[in-house]
């Protein structure tokens, strides 16, 4: 190893550590520690105290978040997350299967891939407002329903509206992440199963599906983490009727200025997301792989 | 029985293909139609065809200022993410050093952090330190874009033939020449893909930005959301069409330059 090599290696490692310390240490970890600390502080409604809080340790914020009406918001958030994840997987798996396992249809596949990526890159605001115009009382869906004699149906302000919009987005994520695991299922194993007389459907159930399960688990957990963190979708399509945890973080911080309670909600939301991405993923993947 | 099952399988598969196309395009198409409404209320069918709300959206100085903020923010955040990610992924792919595992988990942690949590914690921290400015938005968005850039560029480097660099060095090229002539062209598609992704992620964000904006420095998304809360006219429809066109343009550019297969996770 020559000197140039050593210098290059040394400076690259120093650079990585510097990014870690400056960008992530100062602007990611420190704020998270502050947030955690605030979530254990007392709220004070008198403006005389510094920023409406008293630095006295308390568990009352978590007691509030985890009981009564507030607990329902967490449950609602998890329920919407689960419904969206399951719906997205049901739609995405056959699509990814077609993409990975069917031969030909090159042109159609290109159109579908483009649709999925465009729909992903279009962005939340555009997607949410597009659904808002679809579902509002004077919108497209209401117009179509009235052709069939169905009177006023309110979609805005329901969980269903949020789920419709979320699943559209999650479908892109789920399909794009399922294609590779399905492609990686060795076609020779499927051929072997078929040549031994198994029908296509049996081959799918006994060979392809089990071998693609790790991919399914990873995709579901990603979808779940994304959908419990939703913010704009429940804000616009929930229209105040449906609040998810991120909306409560916003309300308690920027409207009510109860920072301790807002922080407790933020910590809970972070736990939902981290739990599914790290803990569940490890546990479930070790299960399906054995 | 077997015929029935295989027929059922075909129906499910082709049904999903058709459903996907309809499900993903219909809202965007309807939004386009409804944004042409001349009246004050979003409605279908529209009462006529007019570009009134587009005119309002593009001529409104508040929206125009937000667009400037948003586009410069997206460009800066995406470029900064790529510039930081190139040396970091070189170090991660090629060398072992103490704390490597911990650092690489830390660098991808924002992917599992809800944007709202990222924004709120940063707001809280900045309030008691340097205060809010355009820089705080850049920092927030950099935390969102950097993990994607790192992941994409690292993936490109794994398939890299190191002997090409060694050949270049043995023929007398110095470190910088080798990087420019050999390393750079090979990882270029990854860099372009990360840049496009970074722009898209930054343009998409609301959760973090909503805490980091000030009345003077607003992003377009936050402004649109605030506008929607007090006026339900078709402006948001026109704005969505604009954002949809940007998304479609990014897709076409990505397809042209690096190929869409690179966007499979």
Coordinates of C-alpha atoms in Angstrom, one line a residue:
Chain A
X1 CA 0.0 0.0 0.0
X2 CA 1.6 3.3 -1.1
X3 CA 1.4 6.7 0.6
X4 CA -1.3 8.1 -1.7
X5 CA -3.5 5.2 -0.8
X6 CA -3.1 5.8 2.9
X7 CA -3.8 9.5 2.6
X8 CA -6.9 8.9 0.4
X9 CA -8.3 6.3 2.8
X10 CA -7.6 8.5 5.8
X11 CA -9.2 11.6 4.3
X12 CA -12.3 9.7 3.2
X13 CA -12.8 8.2 6.6
X14 CA -12.3 11.7 8.3
X15 CA -14.9 13.0 5.8
X16 CA -17.5 10.4 6.7
X17 CA -17.0 11.0 10.5
X18 CA -17.3 14.7 9.9
X19 CA -20.6 14.3 8.1
X20 CA -21.7 12.0 10.9
X21 CA -20.8 14.5 13.6
X22 CA -21.9 17.8 12.0
X23 CA -25.0 16.9 10.0
X24 CA -26.3 13.9 12.0
X25 CA -24.8 14.6 15.4
X26 CA -25.8 18.2 15.6
X27 CA -28.9 18.4 13.4
X28 CA -30.4 14.9 13.8
X29 CA -29.4 13.3 17.1
X30 CA -29.2 16.4 19.3
X31 CA -32.7 17.6 18.3
X32 CA -34.1 14.1 18.9
X33 CA -32.6 14.1 22.4
X34 CA -34.1 17.6 23.0
X35 CA -37.5 16.3 21.8
X36 CA -37.3 13.3 24.1
X37 CA -36.4 15.5 27.0
X38 CA -39.2 17.9 26.4
X39 CA -41.7 15.1 26.2
X40 CA -41.0 14.5 29.9
X41 CA -41.4 18.2 30.9
X42 CA -44.4 19.9 32.4
X43 CA -46.7 22.1 30.4
X44 CA -47.6 25.5 31.7
X45 CA -50.4 27.6 30.2
X46 CA -49.0 30.8 31.6
X47 CA -46.9 32.7 29.1
X48 CA -44.6 33.9 32.0
X49 CA -42.7 30.6 32.1
X50 CA -40.2 30.1 29.3
X51 CA -42.0 28.8 26.2
X52 CA -44.9 27.4 28.1
X53 CA -43.1 24.6 29.8
X54 CA -41.4 23.9 33.1
X55 CA -38.3 21.7 33.2
X56 CA -39.6 19.4 35.9
X57 CA -39.7 15.7 35.0
X58 CA -43.1 14.2 34.7
X59 CA -44.8 11.3 33.0
X60 CA -48.1 13.1 32.6
X61 CA -47.7 13.7 28.9
X62 CA -47.4 10.1 28.1
X63 CA -50.2 9.3 30.5
X64 CA -52.3 11.7 28.5
X65 CA -51.2 10.3 25.1
X66 CA -51.8 6.7 26.1
X67 CA -55.3 7.1 27.7
X68 CA -58.8 8.2 26.8
X69 CA -59.5 10.1 23.6
X70 CA -55.9 10.5 22.7
X71 CA -55.3 6.8 22.7
X72 CA -58.0 6.6 20.0
X73 CA -55.9 8.7 17.7
X74 CA -53.0 6.3 18.0
X75 CA -55.3 3.4 17.4
X76 CA -56.9 5.1 14.4
X77 CA -53.4 5.8 13.0
X78 CA -52.4 2.2 13.4
X79 CA -55.7 1.0 11.9
X80 CA -55.3 3.3 8.8
X81 CA -51.7 2.1 8.5
X82 CA -52.8 -1.6 8.6
X83 CA -55.7 -1.1 6.1
X84 CA -53.5 0.8 3.7
X85 CA -50.6 -1.7 3.9
X86 CA -52.9 -4.7 3.3
X87 CA -54.7 -3.1 0.4
X88 CA -51.4 -2.0 -1.2
X89 CA -50.0 -5.4 -0.9
X90 CA -53.1 -7.1 -2.4
X91 CA -52.9 -4.9 -5.4
X92 CA -49.1 -4.8 -5.8
X93 CA -48.2 -8.5 -5.5
X94 CA -50.0 -9.7 -8.6
X95 CA -48.7 -6.6 -10.5
X96 CA -45.1 -7.3 -9.4
X97 CA -45.6 -11.0 -10.2
X98 CA -46.8 -10.1 -13.8
X99 CA -43.8 -7.7 -14.1
X100 CA -41.2 -10.2 -12.9
X101 CA -42.6 -13.5 -14.2
X102 CA -44.6 -13.0 -17.4
X103 CA -42.6 -12.9 -20.6
X104 CA -43.2 -10.3 -23.3
X105 CA -45.6 -7.4 -23.1
X106 CA -42.5 -5.2 -23.1
X107 CA -44.4 -2.1 -24.1
X108 CA -47.1 -2.4 -21.6
X109 CA -44.6 -3.2 -18.8
X110 CA -42.8 0.1 -19.7
X111 CA -46.1 2.0 -19.4
X112 CA -46.9 0.4 -16.1
X113 CA -43.4 1.1 -14.7
X114 CA -43.6 4.7 -15.9
X115 CA -47.0 5.1 -14.3
X116 CA -45.7 3.7 -11.0
X117 CA -42.7 6.0 -10.9
X118 CA -44.5 9.0 -12.2
X119 CA -47.2 8.5 -9.5
X120 CA -44.4 8.3 -7.0
X121 CA -42.6 11.4 -8.2
X122 CA -45.7 13.5 -8.6
X123 CA -45.7 14.3 -4.9
X124 CA -48.1 14.3 -2.0
X125 CA -49.6 17.7 -2.4
X126 CA -50.6 17.1 -6.0
X127 CA -51.9 13.6 -5.3
X128 CA -53.9 14.8 -2.3
X129 CA -55.5 17.7 -4.1
X130 CA -56.3 15.5 -7.1
X131 CA -58.2 13.1 -4.7
X132 CA -59.8 16.1 -3.1
X133 CA -61.2 17.2 -6.4
X134 CA -62.4 13.6 -7.1
X135 CA -64.1 13.2 -3.8
X136 CA -65.4 16.6 -2.9
X137 CA -69.2 17.0 -2.8
X138 CA -69.3 18.6 -6.2
X139 CA -66.5 16.4 -7.6
X140 CA -66.2 13.6 -10.1
X141 CA -67.3 10.7 -7.9
X142 CA -70.4 12.5 -6.7
X143 CA -71.3 13.3 -10.3
X144 CA -70.9 9.6 -11.3
X145 CA -72.8 8.4 -8.3
X146 CA -75.7 10.8 -9.0
X147 CA -76.0 9.3 -12.5
X148 CA -76.9 6.0 -10.7
X149 CA -79.4 7.9 -8.5
X150 CA -77.2 7.8 -5.4
X151 CA -77.7 10.9 -3.4
X152 CA -75.2 12.8 -1.4
X153 CA -72.3 10.7 -0.1
X154 CA -69.7 12.3 2.0
X155 CA -66.2 11.0 1.3
X156 CA -64.1 14.0 2.6
X157 CA -63.6 13.5 6.3
X158 CA -63.7 9.7 6.2
X159 CA -60.9 7.2 6.7
X160 CA -61.8 5.7 3.4
X161 CA -60.8 8.9 1.5
X162 CA -57.4 8.9 3.3
X163 CA -56.9 5.2 2.5
X164 CA -57.8 5.6 -1.2
X165 CA -55.2 8.3 -1.6
X166 CA -52.6 6.6 0.5
X167 CA -52.9 3.3 -1.2
X168 CA -52.3 5.0 -4.6
X169 CA -48.9 6.1 -3.3
X170 CA -48.1 2.9 -1.4
X171 CA -48.8 0.8 -4.5
X172 CA -45.8 2.4 -6.2
X173 CA -43.6 1.8 -3.3
X174 CA -44.8 -1.8 -2.8
X175 CA -44.7 -2.8 -6.4
X176 CA -41.3 -1.2 -7.0
X177 CA -39.9 -3.1 -4.0
X178 CA -41.5 -6.4 -4.8
X179 CA -40.3 -6.7 -8.4
X180 CA -36.7 -7.5 -7.4
X181 CA -37.5 -10.2 -4.8
X182 CA -39.8 -11.9 -7.3
X183 CA -37.2 -11.8 -10.0
X184 CA -34.7 -13.3 -7.7
X185 CA -36.9 -16.4 -7.2
X186 CA -34.9 -18.9 -9.2
X187 CA -36.9 -19.8 -12.3
X188 CA -35.2 -23.2 -12.4
X189 CA -37.0 -24.1 -9.1
X190 CA -40.3 -23.1 -10.7
X191 CA -39.5 -25.1 -13.8
X192 CA -38.5 -28.1 -11.7
X193 CA -41.9 -27.9 -9.9
X194 CA -43.8 -27.7 -13.2
X195 CA -41.8 -30.5 -14.8
X196 CA -42.6 -32.7 -11.8
X197 CA -46.3 -32.3 -12.7
X198 CA -47.4 -29.4 -10.5
X199 CA -49.8 -27.0 -12.0
X200 CA -48.9 -23.3 -12.3
X201 CA -51.1 -22.4 -9.3
X202 CA -49.5 -25.1 -7.1
X203 CA -46.0 -24.0 -8.2
X204 CA -47.0 -20.5 -7.2
X205 CA -48.3 -21.5 -3.8
X206 CA -45.5 -24.0 -2.9
X207 CA -42.4 -22.4 -4.6
X208 CA -42.8 -18.8 -5.7
X209 CA -44.9 -17.4 -2.8
X210 CA -42.8 -18.8 0.1
X211 CA -39.5 -17.7 -1.6
X212 CA -40.8 -14.2 -2.1
X213 CA -42.0 -13.8 1.5
X214 CA -39.0 -11.9 2.8
X215 CA -39.6 -9.3 0.1
X216 CA -43.3 -9.2 1.0
X217 CA -42.4 -8.6 4.7
X218 CA -40.0 -5.8 3.8
X219 CA -42.5 -4.1 1.5
X220 CA -45.3 -4.3 4.1
X221 CA -43.2 -2.8 6.8
X222 CA -42.0 0.0 4.6
X223 CA -45.7 0.7 3.6
X224 CA -46.8 0.6 7.2
X225 CA -44.0 3.0 8.3
X226 CA -44.9 5.4 5.4
X227 CA -48.6 5.3 6.0
X228 CA -48.6 5.9 9.8
X229 CA -46.4 9.0 9.2
X230 CA -49.0 10.5 6.8
X231 CA -49.5 14.2 7.4
X232 CA -51.0 16.0 4.4
X233 CA -53.4 13.3 3.4
X234 CA -55.3 13.2 6.7
X235 CA -55.1 16.9 7.0
X236 CA -56.8 17.6 3.7
X237 CA -58.9 14.5 3.1
X238 CA -59.7 14.0 6.8
X239 CA -60.7 17.6 6.9
X240 CA -60.6 17.9 10.7
X241 CA -62.8 14.8 11.2
X242 CA -59.9 12.3 11.1
X243 CA -56.7 13.2 12.8
X244 CA -53.6 11.0 12.7
X245 CA -50.7 11.3 15.2
X246 CA -48.7 13.6 12.9
X247 CA -51.6 16.0 12.7
X248 CA -51.7 16.1 16.5
X249 CA -47.9 16.9 16.6
X250 CA -48.6 19.8 14.3
X251 CA -51.7 21.0 16.3
X252 CA -50.0 20.9 19.7
X253 CA -46.8 22.6 18.4
X254 CA -48.1 25.3 16.1
X255 CA -51.7 25.9 17.2
X256 CA -51.8 25.2 21.0
X257 CA -48.1 25.6 21.7
X258 CA -48.2 22.7 24.2
X259 CA -44.7 21.6 23.4
X260 CA -44.4 18.8 26.0
X261 CA -47.5 17.1 24.8
X262 CA -46.6 17.7 21.1
X263 CA -43.2 16.1 21.8
X264 CA -44.8 13.1 23.5
X265 CA -46.9 12.5 20.3
X266 CA -43.8 12.9 18.1
X267 CA -42.0 10.3 20.2
X268 CA -44.9 7.9 19.9
X269 CA -45.0 8.4 16.2
X270 CA -41.3 7.9 15.9
X271 CA -41.7 4.6 17.9
X272 CA -44.4 3.3 15.5
X273 CA -42.1 3.9 12.5
X274 CA -38.9 2.7 14.1
X275 CA -40.6 -0.3 15.6
X276 CA -41.8 -1.5 12.2
X277 CA -38.6 -0.7 10.3
X278 CA -36.1 -2.2 12.7
X279 CA -37.6 -4.4 15.4
X280 CA -40.4 -6.1 13.4
X281 CA -38.3 -6.3 10.3
X282 CA -35.6 -8.2 12.1
X283 CA -38.1 -10.5 13.9
X284 CA -40.2 -11.3 10.9
X285 CA -37.4 -11.7 8.4
X286 CA -35.6 -14.2 10.6
X287 CA -38.9 -16.1 10.8
X288 CA -39.7 -16.3 7.1
X289 CA -36.1 -17.1 6.1
X290 CA -35.9 -20.3 8.2
Chain B
X1 CA -60.1 -27.6 -12.1
X2 CA -56.6 -26.7 -13.1
X3 CA -57.9 -24.8 -16.1
X4 CA -60.2 -22.9 -13.9
X5 CA -57.4 -22.1 -11.5
X6 CA -55.1 -20.9 -14.2
X7 CA -57.9 -18.8 -15.7
X8 CA -58.5 -17.3 -12.3
X9 CA -54.8 -16.5 -12.0
X10 CA -54.8 -14.8 -15.3
X11 CA -57.9 -12.7 -14.4
X12 CA -56.3 -11.6 -11.2
X13 CA -53.0 -10.7 -12.8
X14 CA -54.5 -8.8 -15.8
X15 CA -57.2 -7.3 -13.6
X16 CA -54.5 -5.7 -11.4
X17 CA -52.6 -4.4 -14.4
X18 CA -55.8 -2.6 -15.7
X19 CA -56.8 -1.5 -12.2
X20 CA -53.4 0.0 -11.6
X21 CA -53.5 2.1 -14.7
X22 CA -57.0 3.3 -14.1
X23 CA -56.5 3.9 -10.3
X24 CA -53.2 5.8 -10.8
X25 CA -54.1 7.9 -13.7
X26 CA -57.8 8.8 -13.1
X27 CA -57.4 11.2 -10.2
X28 CA -54.7 13.1 -12.1
X29 CA -56.8 13.3 -15.3
X30 CA -59.9 14.4 -13.4
X31 CA -57.8 17.0 -11.6
X32 CA -56.7 18.3 -14.9
X33 CA -60.3 18.6 -16.2
X34 CA -61.6 20.2 -13.0
X35 CA -58.8 22.8 -12.8
X36 CA -60.3 24.3 -16.0
X37 CA -63.5 25.4 -14.1
X38 CA -64.2 29.1 -14.6
X39 CA -66.3 29.4 -11.5
X40 CA -65.2 29.7 -7.8
X41 CA -66.0 26.2 -6.9
X42 CA -64.3 22.9 -7.9
X43 CA -67.0 21.0 -9.7
X44 CA -67.5 18.1 -12.2
X45 CA -68.6 18.5 -14.9
X46 CA -67.1 22.0 -15.2
X47 CA -69.4 24.9 -16.2
X48 CA -67.0 25.9 -18.9
X49 CA -63.3 25.9 -19.9
X50 CA -61.0 28.7 -18.7
X51 CA -57.4 29.2 -17.6
X52 CA -58.5 31.7 -15.0
X53 CA -57.1 29.8 -12.0
X54 CA -53.8 29.0 -13.8
X55 CA -53.5 32.7 -14.5
X56 CA -54.2 33.5 -10.8
X57 CA -51.7 30.8 -9.6
X58 CA -48.9 31.9 -11.8
X59 CA -49.4 35.7 -11.4
X60 CA -49.8 35.7 -7.7
X61 CA -46.6 37.1 -6.2
X62 CA -47.0 35.0 -3.0
X63 CA -47.0 31.8 -5.0
X64 CA -44.2 33.0 -7.2
X65 CA -42.0 33.8 -4.2
X66 CA -42.7 30.3 -2.9
X67 CA -41.8 28.7 -6.2
X68 CA -38.4 30.5 -6.1
X69 CA -37.8 29.2 -2.5
X70 CA -39.0 25.7 -3.4
X71 CA -36.9 25.3 -6.6
X72 CA -33.7 26.7 -5.1
X73 CA -34.2 24.6 -2.0
X74 CA -34.7 21.4 -4.0
X75 CA -31.7 22.1 -6.2
X76 CA -29.4 22.9 -3.3
X77 CA -30.6 20.0 -1.2
X78 CA -30.2 17.5 -4.0
X79 CA -26.7 18.8 -5.1
X80 CA -25.5 18.9 -1.5
X81 CA -26.8 15.4 -0.8
X82 CA -24.9 14.1 -3.9
X83 CA -21.7 15.9 -3.0
X84 CA -21.7 14.5 0.5
X85 CA -22.8 11.1 -0.6
X86 CA -20.0 10.5 -3.1
X87 CA -17.1 10.5 -0.6
X88 CA -19.2 8.8 2.0
X89 CA -20.2 5.9 -0.2
X90 CA -16.5 5.5 -1.4
X91 CA -15.5 5.2 2.2
X92 CA -18.3 2.8 3.1
X93 CA -17.7 0.5 0.1
X94 CA -14.0 0.4 0.1
X95 CA -12.7 0.7 3.7
X96 CA -13.3 -0.7 7.1
X97 CA -13.0 1.6 10.0
X98 CA -14.3 1.6 13.6
X99 CA -17.9 2.8 13.9
X100 CA -18.7 2.1 10.3
X101 CA -21.8 0.0 11.1
X102 CA -23.1 2.6 13.5
X103 CA -22.5 5.5 11.1
X104 CA -24.2 3.7 8.2
X105 CA -27.3 3.0 10.3
X106 CA -27.3 6.6 11.5
X107 CA -27.1 7.9 7.9
X108 CA -30.2 5.9 6.9
X109 CA -32.2 6.6 10.0
X110 CA -34.0 9.6 8.5
X111 CA -35.7 7.1 6.1
X112 CA -37.5 5.6 9.1
X113 CA -38.2 8.9 10.7
X114 CA -41.5 10.5 10.0
X115 CA -40.9 13.9 8.3
X116 CA -43.1 15.6 10.9
X117 CA -40.8 14.3 13.7
X118 CA -37.8 15.4 11.8
X119 CA -39.2 18.9 11.3
X120 CA -40.5 19.4 14.8
X121 CA -37.3 18.3 16.5
X122 CA -35.3 20.5 14.2
X123 CA -37.6 23.4 14.8
X124 CA -37.3 23.0 18.6
X125 CA -33.5 22.8 18.4
X126 CA -33.1 25.8 16.0
X127 CA -35.5 28.0 18.1
X128 CA -33.0 27.9 21.0
X129 CA -29.9 28.0 18.8
X130 CA -29.5 29.7 15.4
X131 CA -33.2 30.6 14.7
X132 CA -35.1 29.9 11.5
X133 CA -33.9 30.9 8.0
X134 CA -33.5 29.5 4.6
X135 CA -30.5 27.5 6.0
X136 CA -32.8 25.6 8.4
X137 CA -34.9 24.5 5.4
X138 CA -31.7 23.4 3.6
X139 CA -30.6 21.4 6.6
X140 CA -34.0 19.7 7.1
X141 CA -34.2 18.8 3.4
X142 CA -30.6 17.6 3.3
X143 CA -31.5 15.1 6.1
X144 CA -34.3 13.9 3.9
X145 CA -32.3 13.7 0.6
X146 CA -28.9 12.5 1.8
X147 CA -30.0 8.9 2.8
X148 CA -31.5 8.3 -0.7
X149 CA -28.4 9.6 -2.4
X150 CA -26.1 7.5 -0.2
X151 CA -28.1 4.4 -0.9
X152 CA -28.3 4.9 -4.7
X153 CA -24.6 5.8 -5.1
X154 CA -23.4 3.0 -2.8
X155 CA -25.4 0.6 -5.0
X156 CA -23.7 1.8 -8.1
X157 CA -20.2 1.5 -6.5
X158 CA -20.8 -2.1 -5.5
X159 CA -20.7 -3.2 -9.1
X160 CA -17.5 -1.3 -9.7
X161 CA -14.4 -3.0 -11.2
X162 CA -11.5 -1.7 -9.0
X163 CA -8.9 -3.0 -11.5
X164 CA -9.9 -0.1 -13.9
X165 CA -8.7 2.4 -11.3
X166 CA -5.5 0.4 -10.6
X167 CA -4.8 0.3 -14.3
X168 CA -5.3 4.1 -14.5
X169 CA -3.0 4.6 -11.5
X170 CA -0.3 2.3 -12.9
X171 CA -0.3 4.2 -16.2
X172 CA 0.7 7.3 -14.2
X173 CA -2.6 9.1 -13.6
X174 CA -2.8 10.8 -10.2
X175 CA -5.7 10.4 -7.8
X176 CA -7.8 13.3 -9.1
X177 CA -7.3 12.3 -12.8
X178 CA -8.3 8.7 -12.0
X179 CA -11.4 9.9 -10.2
X180 CA -12.4 12.2 -13.0
X181 CA -11.7 9.9 -15.9
X182 CA -12.5 6.5 -14.5
X183 CA -14.5 6.6 -11.3
X184 CA -16.8 9.5 -12.1
X185 CA -18.1 8.2 -15.5
X186 CA -18.9 4.8 -14.0
X187 CA -20.9 6.1 -11.0
X188 CA -22.5 8.9 -13.1
X189 CA -25.8 7.2 -13.6
X190 CA -26.1 6.7 -9.8
X191 CA -25.3 10.4 -9.3
X192 CA -28.0 11.5 -11.8
X193 CA -30.5 9.1 -10.3
X194 CA -29.8 10.5 -6.8
X195 CA -30.1 14.0 -8.0
X196 CA -33.5 13.4 -9.6
X197 CA -34.6 11.5 -6.5
X198 CA -33.3 14.3 -4.3
X199 CA -35.2 16.9 -6.2
X200 CA -38.4 14.8 -6.0
X201 CA -38.0 14.2 -2.3
X202 CA -37.4 17.8 -1.5
X203 CA -40.3 19.0 -3.8
X204 CA -42.6 16.4 -2.1
X205 CA -41.9 17.3 1.5
X206 CA -44.5 19.0 3.6
X207 CA -44.1 17.3 7.0
X208 CA -40.6 18.7 7.8
X209 CA -41.0 22.0 5.9
X210 CA -44.2 23.0 7.6
X211 CA -42.3 23.5 10.9
X212 CA -39.3 25.2 9.3
X213 CA -40.9 27.9 7.1
X214 CA -41.3 31.5 8.1
X215 CA -43.8 33.9 6.7
X216 CA -41.0 35.3 4.5
X217 CA -39.5 32.0 3.5
X218 CA -42.3 29.7 2.5
X219 CA -42.3 26.6 0.4
X220 CA -44.9 26.2 -2.3
X221 CA -46.4 23.1 -0.7
X222 CA -46.9 24.8 2.7
X223 CA -48.3 27.9 1.0
X224 CA -50.8 25.8 -1.0
X225 CA -51.9 24.0 2.2
X226 CA -52.4 27.3 4.0
X227 CA -54.3 28.6 1.0
X228 CA -56.5 25.5 0.8
X229 CA -57.5 26.0 4.5
X230 CA -59.2 29.3 3.8
X231 CA -60.2 29.2 0.1
X232 CA -61.7 26.2 -1.6
X233 CA -61.5 27.6 -5.2
X234 CA -59.9 25.6 -8.1
X235 CA -56.4 27.2 -7.5
X236 CA -55.2 24.1 -5.8
X237 CA -56.4 22.1 -8.8
X238 CA -54.3 24.3 -11.1
X239 CA -51.3 24.1 -8.8
X240 CA -51.7 20.3 -8.7
X241 CA -51.6 20.1 -12.5
X242 CA -48.4 22.1 -12.4
X243 CA -46.9 19.8 -9.8
X244 CA -48.1 16.7 -11.7
X245 CA -46.3 18.0 -14.8
X246 CA -43.1 18.4 -12.9
X247 CA -43.4 14.8 -11.6
X248 CA -44.0 13.5 -15.1
X249 CA -41.1 15.5 -16.5
X250 CA -38.8 14.2 -13.8
X251 CA -39.9 10.6 -14.8
X252 CA -39.2 11.2 -18.5
X253 CA -35.8 12.8 -17.7
X254 CA -34.9 9.9 -15.4
X255 CA -36.0 7.4 -18.1
X256 CA -34.0 9.2 -20.8
X257 CA -30.8 9.6 -18.8
X258 CA -30.5 6.6 -16.5
X259 CA -33.4 4.2 -17.2
X260 CA -36.3 3.5 -15.0
X261 CA -35.0 0.1 -13.9
X262 CA -32.7 2.0 -11.5
X263 CA -35.7 3.1 -9.5
X264 CA -36.6 -0.4 -8.4
X265 CA -35.9 -0.5 -4.7

